PDB file of C-alpha atoms in Angstrom:
ATOM      1  CA  MET A  30     -25.125 -72.011 -58.980  1.00  0.00           C
ATOM      2  CA  SER A  31     -21.896 -73.637 -60.060  1.00  0.00           C
ATOM      3  CA  PRO A  32     -19.435 -72.364 -62.322  1.00  0.00           C
ATOM      4  CA  GLY A  33     -18.743 -73.316 -65.339  1.00  0.00           C
ATOM      5  CA  THR A  34     -15.403 -74.909 -65.946  1.00  0.00           C
ATOM      6  CA  LEU A  35     -13.150 -73.209 -68.155  1.00  0.00           C
ATOM      7  CA  TYR A  36     -11.200 -76.722 -71.268  1.00  0.00           C
ATOM      8  CA  LEU A  37      -7.920 -75.006 -72.021  1.00  0.00           C
ATOM      9  CA  LEU A  38      -7.438 -76.377 -75.488  1.00  0.00           C
ATOM     10  CA  PRO A  39      -5.357 -76.830 -77.468  1.00  0.00           C
ATOM     11  CA  ALA A  40      -4.947 -75.235 -80.871  1.00  0.00           C
ATOM     12  CA  TRP A  41      -2.743 -76.032 -84.393  1.00  0.00           C
ATOM     13  CA  LEU A  42       0.405 -75.109 -83.873  1.00  0.00           C
ATOM     14  CA  ALA A  43       0.765 -75.202 -88.198  1.00  0.00           C
ATOM     15  CA  PRO A  44      -2.663 -74.403 -90.466  1.00  0.00           C
ATOM     16  CA  ASP A  45      -2.288 -77.165 -92.891  1.00  0.00           C
ATOM     17  CA  ALA A  46      -2.158 -79.834 -90.421  1.00  0.00           C
ATOM     18  CA  PRO A  47      -5.853 -81.518 -89.854  1.00  0.00           C
ATOM     19  CA  PRO A  48      -6.964 -81.168 -86.470  1.00  0.00           C
ATOM     20  CA  GLU A  49      -8.052 -85.592 -86.630  1.00  0.00           C
ATOM     21  CA  ALA A  50      -4.068 -85.530 -87.388  1.00  0.00           C
ATOM     22  CA  VAL A  51      -2.352 -83.432 -83.726  1.00  0.00           C
ATOM     23  CA  VAL A  52      -5.483 -83.425 -81.759  1.00  0.00           C
ATOM     24  CA  PRO A  53      -7.515 -86.632 -80.221  1.00  0.00           C
ATOM     25  CA  SER A  54     -10.856 -87.837 -81.367  1.00  0.00           C
ATOM     26  CA  VAL A  55     -12.723 -86.644 -77.819  1.00  0.00           C
ATOM     27  CA  VAL A  56     -10.475 -83.795 -77.782  1.00  0.00           C
ATOM     28  CA  LEU A  57     -12.287 -82.540 -80.749  1.00  0.00           C
ATOM     29  CA  GLU A  58     -16.087 -83.098 -79.661  1.00  0.00           C
ATOM     30  CA  ARG A  59     -15.332 -81.243 -76.622  1.00  0.00           C
ATOM     31  CA  ILE A  60     -14.190 -78.614 -78.539  1.00  0.00           C
ATOM     32  CA  ARG A  61     -17.840 -78.408 -80.914  1.00  0.00           C
ATOM     33  CA  ALA A  62     -19.658 -78.434 -77.993  1.00  0.00           C
ATOM     34  CA  LEU A  63     -18.837 -74.950 -76.414  1.00  0.00           C
ATOM     35  CA  ASP A  64     -19.985 -72.307 -77.225  1.00  0.00           C
ATOM     36  CA  ALA A  65     -17.981 -69.814 -76.290  1.00  0.00           C
ATOM     37  CA  PHE A  66     -14.574 -68.890 -75.720  1.00  0.00           C
ATOM     38  CA  ILE A  67     -11.597 -66.797 -75.948  1.00  0.00           C
ATOM     39  CA  ALA A  68      -9.039 -66.381 -78.231  1.00  0.00           C
ATOM     40  CA  GLU A  69      -5.652 -64.646 -78.308  1.00  0.00           C
ATOM     41  CA  ASP A  70      -7.385 -63.559 -82.008  1.00  0.00           C
ATOM     42  CA  ALA A  71     -11.284 -64.355 -82.890  1.00  0.00           C
ATOM     43  CA  LYS A  72      -9.596 -64.457 -86.126  1.00  0.00           C
ATOM     44  CA  SER A  73      -8.098 -67.847 -85.982  1.00  0.00           C
ATOM     45  CA  ALA A  74      -9.983 -68.309 -84.051  1.00  0.00           C
ATOM     46  CA  ARG A  75     -12.736 -68.813 -85.671  1.00  0.00           C
ATOM     47  CA  ALA A  76     -10.502 -70.202 -88.162  1.00  0.00           C
ATOM     48  CA  TRP A  77      -9.078 -73.195 -85.610  1.00  0.00           C
ATOM     49  CA  LEU A  78     -13.829 -73.945 -85.268  1.00  0.00           C
ATOM     50  CA  ALA A  79     -13.422 -74.341 -88.605  1.00  0.00           C
ATOM     51  CA  ALA A  80     -11.255 -76.868 -89.708  1.00  0.00           C
ATOM     52  CA  CYS A  81     -12.499 -78.733 -87.409  1.00  0.00           C
ATOM     53  CA  ARG A  82     -15.865 -78.811 -87.861  1.00  0.00           C
ATOM     54  CA  HIS A  83     -17.563 -76.836 -85.128  1.00  0.00           C
ATOM     55  CA  PRO A  84     -21.713 -77.656 -85.560  1.00  0.00           C
ATOM     56  CA  LYS A  85     -22.544 -74.246 -85.191  1.00  0.00           C
ATOM     57  CA  PRO A  86     -22.910 -70.951 -88.031  1.00  0.00           C
ATOM     58  CA  MET A  87     -19.513 -68.666 -86.083  1.00  0.00           C
ATOM     59  CA  ARG A  88     -22.455 -65.872 -86.217  1.00  0.00           C
ATOM     60  CA  GLU A  89     -23.639 -69.003 -83.721  1.00  0.00           C
ATOM     61  CA  ILE A  90     -20.175 -68.990 -81.046  1.00  0.00           C
ATOM     62  CA  ALA A  91     -19.280 -66.400 -78.817  1.00  0.00           C
ATOM     63  CA  ILE A  92     -14.921 -65.717 -78.877  1.00  0.00           C
ATOM     64  CA  SER A  93     -13.624 -62.689 -76.579  1.00  0.00           C
ATOM     65  CA  GLU A  94     -10.102 -61.671 -77.518  1.00  0.00           C
ATOM     66  CA  TYR A  95      -7.537 -62.071 -74.665  1.00  0.00           C
ATOM     67  CA  SER A  96      -4.190 -61.477 -76.190  1.00  0.00           C
ATOM     68  CA  GLU A  97      -0.436 -59.763 -73.626  1.00  0.00           C
ATOM     69  CA  HIS A  98      -2.460 -55.721 -74.280  1.00  0.00           C
ATOM     70  CA  THR A  99      -5.679 -57.159 -72.728  1.00  0.00           C
ATOM     71  CA  PRO A 100      -5.955 -54.953 -68.820  1.00  0.00           C
ATOM     72  CA  ASP A 101      -5.871 -56.866 -65.999  1.00  0.00           C
ATOM     73  CA  SER A 102      -8.918 -55.371 -65.255  1.00  0.00           C
ATOM     74  CA  GLU A 103     -10.588 -56.961 -68.091  1.00  0.00           C
ATOM     75  CA  ILE A 104     -10.309 -60.352 -66.603  1.00  0.00           C
ATOM     76  CA  ALA A 105     -12.995 -60.630 -64.890  1.00  0.00           C
ATOM     77  CA  ARG A 106     -15.361 -59.659 -67.602  1.00  0.00           C
ATOM     78  CA  LEU A 107     -13.770 -62.605 -69.528  1.00  0.00           C
ATOM     79  CA  LEU A 108     -14.509 -65.168 -66.443  1.00  0.00           C
ATOM     80  CA  GLY A 109     -18.777 -63.847 -66.058  1.00  0.00           C
ATOM     81  CA  PRO A 110     -19.853 -66.763 -68.043  1.00  0.00           C
ATOM     82  CA  LEU A 111     -18.330 -68.835 -66.257  1.00  0.00           C
ATOM     83  CA  ALA A 112     -19.477 -67.702 -62.759  1.00  0.00           C
ATOM     84  CA  SER A 113     -22.952 -68.289 -64.909  1.00  0.00           C
ATOM     85  CA  GLY A 114     -22.469 -71.686 -64.704  1.00  0.00           C
ATOM     86  CA  ARG A 115     -20.911 -71.227 -68.592  1.00  0.00           C
ATOM     87  CA  ASP A 116     -18.885 -73.999 -70.278  1.00  0.00           C
ATOM     88  CA  VAL A 117     -16.214 -71.514 -71.891  1.00  0.00           C
ATOM     89  CA  GLY A 118     -12.911 -72.829 -74.283  1.00  0.00           C
ATOM     90  CA  LEU A 119      -9.636 -71.248 -74.085  1.00  0.00           C
ATOM     91  CA  LEU A 120      -7.161 -71.115 -77.656  1.00  0.00           C
ATOM     92  CA  SER A 121      -3.689 -69.984 -77.114  1.00  0.00           C
ATOM     93  CA  GLU A 122      -2.387 -68.933 -80.292  1.00  0.00           C
ATOM     94  CA  ALA A 123       0.713 -71.066 -78.995  1.00  0.00           C
ATOM     95  CA  GLY A 124      -0.582 -74.316 -79.656  1.00  0.00           C
ATOM     96  CA  LEU A 125      -1.623 -74.758 -75.717  1.00  0.00           C
ATOM     97  CA  PRO A 126      -3.533 -72.305 -73.662  1.00  0.00           C
ATOM     98  CA  ALA A 127      -1.132 -70.050 -71.027  1.00  0.00           C
ATOM     99  CA  ILE A 128       2.805 -71.682 -71.779  1.00  0.00           C
ATOM    100  CA  ALA A 129       4.897 -69.293 -73.938  1.00  0.00           C
ATOM    101  CA  ASP A 130       0.870 -67.351 -73.534  1.00  0.00           C
ATOM    102  CA  PRO A 131      -0.265 -64.653 -71.984  1.00  0.00           C
ATOM    103  CA  GLY A 132      -3.022 -66.958 -71.168  1.00  0.00           C
ATOM    104  CA  ALA A 133      -1.326 -68.390 -67.947  1.00  0.00           C
ATOM    105  CA  LEU A 134      -3.040 -64.679 -65.670  1.00  0.00           C
ATOM    106  CA  LEU A 135      -6.291 -65.680 -67.499  1.00  0.00           C
ATOM    107  CA  VAL A 136      -6.279 -69.457 -65.729  1.00  0.00           C
ATOM    108  CA  ALA A 137      -5.484 -67.538 -62.416  1.00  0.00           C
ATOM    109  CA  GLU A 138      -6.706 -65.511 -61.552  1.00  0.00           C
ATOM    110  CA  ALA A 139      -9.898 -68.914 -62.556  1.00  0.00           C
ATOM    111  CA  HIS A 140      -8.075 -71.087 -60.062  1.00  0.00           C
ATOM    112  CA  ARG A 141      -8.881 -67.305 -57.350  1.00  0.00           C
ATOM    113  CA  ARG A 142     -11.620 -67.659 -58.264  1.00  0.00           C
ATOM    114  CA  GLY A 143     -12.652 -71.498 -57.846  1.00  0.00           C
ATOM    115  CA  ILE A 144     -13.579 -72.262 -61.266  1.00  0.00           C
ATOM    116  CA  ARG A 145     -12.726 -75.965 -62.821  1.00  0.00           C
ATOM    117  CA  VAL A 146     -10.041 -75.846 -65.165  1.00  0.00           C
ATOM    118  CA  VAL A 147      -9.524 -78.833 -67.007  1.00  0.00           C
ATOM    119  CA  PRO A 148      -6.870 -79.237 -69.782  1.00  0.00           C
ATOM    120  CA  LEU A 149      -6.296 -80.879 -73.229  1.00  0.00           C
ATOM    121  CA  VAL A 150      -4.493 -82.417 -74.883  1.00  0.00           C
ATOM    122  CA  GLY A 151      -2.885 -81.406 -77.947  1.00  0.00           C
ATOM    123  CA  PRO A 152       0.291 -80.069 -79.815  1.00  0.00           C
ATOM    124  CA  GLY A 153       2.946 -78.063 -77.800  1.00  0.00           C
ATOM    125  CA  SER A 154       5.998 -77.205 -79.974  1.00  0.00           C
ATOM    126  CA  ILE A 155       7.906 -76.491 -76.342  1.00  0.00           C
ATOM    127  CA  PHE A 156       7.870 -79.672 -76.160  1.00  0.00           C
ATOM    128  CA  LEU A 157       7.376 -81.996 -79.316  1.00  0.00           C
ATOM    129  CA  ALA A 158      10.815 -80.274 -80.089  1.00  0.00           C
ATOM    130  CA  LEU A 159      12.152 -81.027 -77.120  1.00  0.00           C
ATOM    131  CA  MET A 160      11.250 -85.146 -77.497  1.00  0.00           C
ATOM    132  CA  ALA A 161      12.952 -84.495 -80.535  1.00  0.00           C
ATOM    133  CA  SER A 162      15.420 -83.357 -79.903  1.00  0.00           C
ATOM    134  CA  GLY A 163      18.552 -86.133 -78.135  1.00  0.00           C
ATOM    135  CA  LEU A 164      19.346 -83.888 -75.911  1.00  0.00           C
ATOM    136  CA  GLY A 165      17.648 -85.113 -72.594  1.00  0.00           C
ATOM    137  CA  GLY A 166      14.133 -83.480 -71.012  1.00  0.00           C
ATOM    138  CA  GLN A 167      15.452 -84.765 -67.475  1.00  0.00           C
ATOM    139  CA  ARG A 168      16.342 -81.231 -66.970  1.00  0.00           C
ATOM    140  CA  PHE A 169      15.630 -78.288 -68.956  1.00  0.00           C
ATOM    141  CA  ARG A 170      14.828 -74.740 -68.504  1.00  0.00           C
ATOM    142  CA  PHE A 171      12.457 -73.052 -71.073  1.00  0.00           C
ATOM    143  CA  ALA A 172      14.170 -68.782 -72.153  1.00  0.00           C
ATOM    144  CA  GLY A 173      11.837 -67.286 -74.205  1.00  0.00           C
ATOM    145  CA  TYR A 174      12.965 -64.679 -76.654  1.00  0.00           C
ATOM    146  CA  LEU A 175      15.979 -63.723 -76.555  1.00  0.00           C
ATOM    147  CA  PRO A 176      17.224 -59.853 -77.007  1.00  0.00           C
ATOM    148  CA  ALA A 177      16.718 -59.139 -80.647  1.00  0.00           C
ATOM    149  CA  GLN A 178      20.091 -57.000 -81.594  1.00  0.00           C
ATOM    150  CA  SER A 179      22.938 -59.029 -81.957  1.00  0.00           C
ATOM    151  CA  PRO A 180      24.981 -58.517 -79.027  1.00  0.00           C
ATOM    152  CA  ALA A 181      22.805 -58.554 -76.282  1.00  0.00           C
ATOM    153  CA  ARG A 182      21.483 -61.262 -77.589  1.00  0.00           C
ATOM    154  CA  LYS A 183      25.732 -62.793 -78.280  1.00  0.00           C
ATOM    155  CA  ALA A 184      25.868 -61.914 -74.273  1.00  0.00           C
ATOM    156  CA  ALA A 185      22.047 -64.011 -73.646  1.00  0.00           C
ATOM    157  CA  ILE A 186      22.890 -67.493 -75.147  1.00  0.00           C
ATOM    158  CA  ALA A 187      26.763 -67.268 -73.940  1.00  0.00           C
ATOM    159  CA  GLU A 188      24.670 -67.247 -70.258  1.00  0.00           C
ATOM    160  CA  LEU A 189      22.805 -69.964 -71.872  1.00  0.00           C
ATOM    161  CA  GLU A 190      25.428 -71.851 -72.363  1.00  0.00           C
ATOM    162  CA  ARG A 191      27.028 -71.543 -68.514  1.00  0.00           C
ATOM    163  CA  GLN A 192      24.036 -72.874 -67.718  1.00  0.00           C
ATOM    164  CA  SER A 193      23.256 -75.848 -69.192  1.00  0.00           C
ATOM    165  CA  ALA A 194      26.724 -76.235 -69.313  1.00  0.00           C
ATOM    166  CA  ARG A 195      26.997 -76.182 -65.071  1.00  0.00           C
ATOM    167  CA  ALA A 196      23.600 -77.865 -64.578  1.00  0.00           C
ATOM    168  CA  SER A 197      23.518 -80.357 -67.163  1.00  0.00           C
ATOM    169  CA  GLU A 198      20.227 -78.446 -68.711  1.00  0.00           C
ATOM    170  CA  THR A 199      18.689 -78.266 -72.139  1.00  0.00           C
ATOM    171  CA  GLN A 200      17.564 -74.774 -73.091  1.00  0.00           C
ATOM    172  CA  ILE A 201      14.763 -73.458 -75.328  1.00  0.00           C
ATOM    173  CA  PHE A 202      14.392 -70.798 -77.099  1.00  0.00           C
ATOM    174  CA  ILE A 203      11.946 -69.543 -79.581  1.00  0.00           C
ATOM    175  CA  GLU A 204      13.019 -66.612 -81.985  1.00  0.00           C
ATOM    176  CA  THR A 205      10.253 -65.118 -84.323  1.00  0.00           C
ATOM    177  CA  PRO A 206      10.254 -65.956 -87.113  1.00  0.00           C
ATOM    178  CA  TYR A 207      11.505 -63.014 -89.131  1.00  0.00           C
ATOM    179  CA  ARG A 208      14.474 -63.416 -86.804  1.00  0.00           C
ATOM    180  CA  ALA A 209      15.261 -67.779 -87.256  1.00  0.00           C
ATOM    181  CA  ASP A 210      18.127 -67.316 -89.709  1.00  0.00           C
ATOM    182  CA  ALA A 211      20.105 -64.493 -87.452  1.00  0.00           C
ATOM    183  CA  LEU A 212      19.509 -66.676 -84.047  1.00  0.00           C
ATOM    184  CA  LEU A 213      20.441 -69.594 -85.413  1.00  0.00           C
ATOM    185  CA  ALA A 214      24.238 -67.937 -86.976  1.00  0.00           C
ATOM    186  CA  ASP A 215      24.481 -66.309 -83.936  1.00  0.00           C
ATOM    187  CA  LEU A 216      23.860 -69.331 -81.677  1.00  0.00           C
ATOM    188  CA  VAL A 217      26.816 -70.826 -84.024  1.00  0.00           C
ATOM    189  CA  GLY A 218      28.979 -68.343 -83.627  1.00  0.00           C
ATOM    190  CA  THR A 219      28.725 -67.949 -80.355  1.00  0.00           C
ATOM    191  CA  CYS A 220      28.521 -71.658 -78.800  1.00  0.00           C
ATOM    192  CA  LYS A 221      31.633 -74.051 -77.858  1.00  0.00           C
ATOM    193  CA  PRO A 222      32.493 -76.783 -80.656  1.00  0.00           C
ATOM    194  CA  GLY A 223      30.933 -79.458 -78.577  1.00  0.00           C
ATOM    195  CA  THR A 224      27.909 -77.649 -78.025  1.00  0.00           C
ATOM    196  CA  ARG A 225      24.932 -79.761 -78.966  1.00  0.00           C
ATOM    197  CA  ILE A 226      22.349 -77.218 -80.877  1.00  0.00           C
ATOM    198  CA  ALA A 227      18.923 -78.766 -81.761  1.00  0.00           C
ATOM    199  CA  VAL A 228      16.373 -76.620 -84.218  1.00  0.00           C
ATOM    200  CA  ALA A 229      12.769 -77.787 -85.592  1.00  0.00           C
ATOM    201  CA  VAL A 230      11.287 -76.297 -87.570  1.00  0.00           C
ATOM    202  CA  GLU A 231       7.162 -75.172 -88.933  1.00  0.00           C
ATOM    203  CA  LEU A 232       6.477 -78.737 -86.611  1.00  0.00           C
ATOM    204  CA  THR A 233       3.015 -81.049 -87.443  1.00  0.00           C
ATOM    205  CA  SER A 234       3.215 -79.231 -91.069  1.00  0.00           C
ATOM    206  CA  PRO A 235       4.381 -81.427 -94.006  1.00  0.00           C
ATOM    207  CA  ARG A 236       7.285 -79.246 -94.186  1.00  0.00           C
ATOM    208  CA  GLU A 237       8.560 -80.316 -90.833  1.00  0.00           C
ATOM    209  CA  TRP A 238      12.208 -80.841 -90.883  1.00  0.00           C
ATOM    210  CA  ILE A 239      13.984 -81.234 -87.797  1.00  0.00           C
ATOM    211  CA  ARG A 240      18.466 -81.024 -87.218  1.00  0.00           C
ATOM    212  CA  MET A 241      20.354 -81.479 -84.326  1.00  0.00           C
ATOM    213  CA  ASP A 242      24.236 -81.603 -83.881  1.00  0.00           C
ATOM    214  CA  ARG A 243      27.723 -80.297 -82.238  1.00  0.00           C
ATOM    215  CA  VAL A 244      28.129 -76.510 -83.033  1.00  0.00           C
ATOM    216  CA  ASP A 245      31.113 -77.459 -85.640  1.00  0.00           C
ATOM    217  CA  ALA A 246      29.129 -79.189 -88.432  1.00  0.00           C
ATOM    218  CA  TRP A 247      26.578 -76.667 -87.812  1.00  0.00           C
ATOM    219  CA  ARG A 248      29.470 -74.479 -88.844  1.00  0.00           C
ATOM    220  CA  GLU A 249      30.394 -77.227 -92.202  1.00  0.00           C
ATOM    221  CA  ARG A 250      26.628 -78.474 -92.951  1.00  0.00           C
ATOM    222  CA  PRO A 251      24.828 -74.815 -92.396  1.00  0.00           C
ATOM    223  CA  ARG A 252      21.041 -74.795 -93.005  1.00  0.00           C
ATOM    224  CA  PRO A 253      19.176 -71.337 -93.319  1.00  0.00           C
ATOM    225  CA  ILE A 254      15.136 -71.682 -91.817  1.00  0.00           C
ATOM    226  CA  GLY A 255      14.280 -69.180 -93.365  1.00  0.00           C
ATOM    227  CA  LYS A 256      10.996 -67.424 -92.655  1.00  0.00           C
ATOM    228  CA  SER A 257      10.078 -69.944 -90.474  1.00  0.00           C
ATOM    229  CA  PRO A 258       8.149 -70.293 -87.491  1.00  0.00           C
ATOM    230  CA  ALA A 259      11.107 -72.795 -85.176  1.00  0.00           C
ATOM    231  CA  ILE A 260      11.760 -73.743 -81.946  1.00  0.00           C
ATOM    232  CA  PHE A 261      15.577 -73.422 -80.997  1.00  0.00           C
ATOM    233  CA  LEU A 262      16.920 -75.847 -78.115  1.00  0.00           C
ATOM    234  CA  LEU A 263      20.817 -76.722 -76.430  1.00  0.00           C
ATOM    235  CA  LEU A 264      22.570 -79.050 -74.459  1.00  0.00           C
ATOM    236  CA  ALA A 265      26.505 -78.011 -73.404  1.00  0.00           C
TER     237      ALA A 265
END
C-alpha cells in the first residue's frame, strides 16, 4: 500500500477573517476533503475547520495534537495513518505549518519515511509583513523571538542592526502580544535614528495596521500596539 499524503494546510491569522478571504477555494476544498489532522491545538483546529464549513461532524474528524512539548518519540505514531495510506492535514497556530512552528520536525520525518508532502497556499504573517514593509525581500533573516528581559533584548537588537547594516539584510522577529510595546520601545530606544523599522499588527483582521518609518520618526510620533499580535522588521 502506498503511503498517504501529508498536506501542509494554512489557517487563519485572525479568527474574524473569513476563510474565503485568506485561503483559495481549491485549498478550502482540500481541507473539506480530509478527515484526519495533526494540529498544535485541537480546539482551535476544530474552530478553523468549522469556519471552513467542513462537511463532517467534528466528532467524526480525527485530530491529533503535536506541539513543541510533544516528545520526538511520538512522531512515528502521529505519522501512522499516513503509513497506512490515509491522507492527513497538518495545521499550525502560526498560519503556515513549519514556519516559526514546531511542525518542521514532523515534516522532516515524513520526508525520511518517503511520505509525500504537499504545501498549500495561505496567509503567512512573516511574509505578509515583509511584503508590506517596503524594506525589501532580496535578503532577509527571520530571528524568531528576542530575549524577554530588556537588557538582553537591547543587546540582541543592537546585534541585529549591525548584521542588517553589514549585509543589507532585513531582520524580522516576533514577540508575544503582551510584550509587543516593550519590544517596540527597546527598538526605538536602541537603534540609530536612520534605521527603518516596520511593524505589522493583526494582519488580515479588520484591525490590521502596518507602519514603516525611520527610528527618529517613531520617536517623534509613537504608536502603541497594545496586546495584539505583531511582526517587527528593521533595516539599517
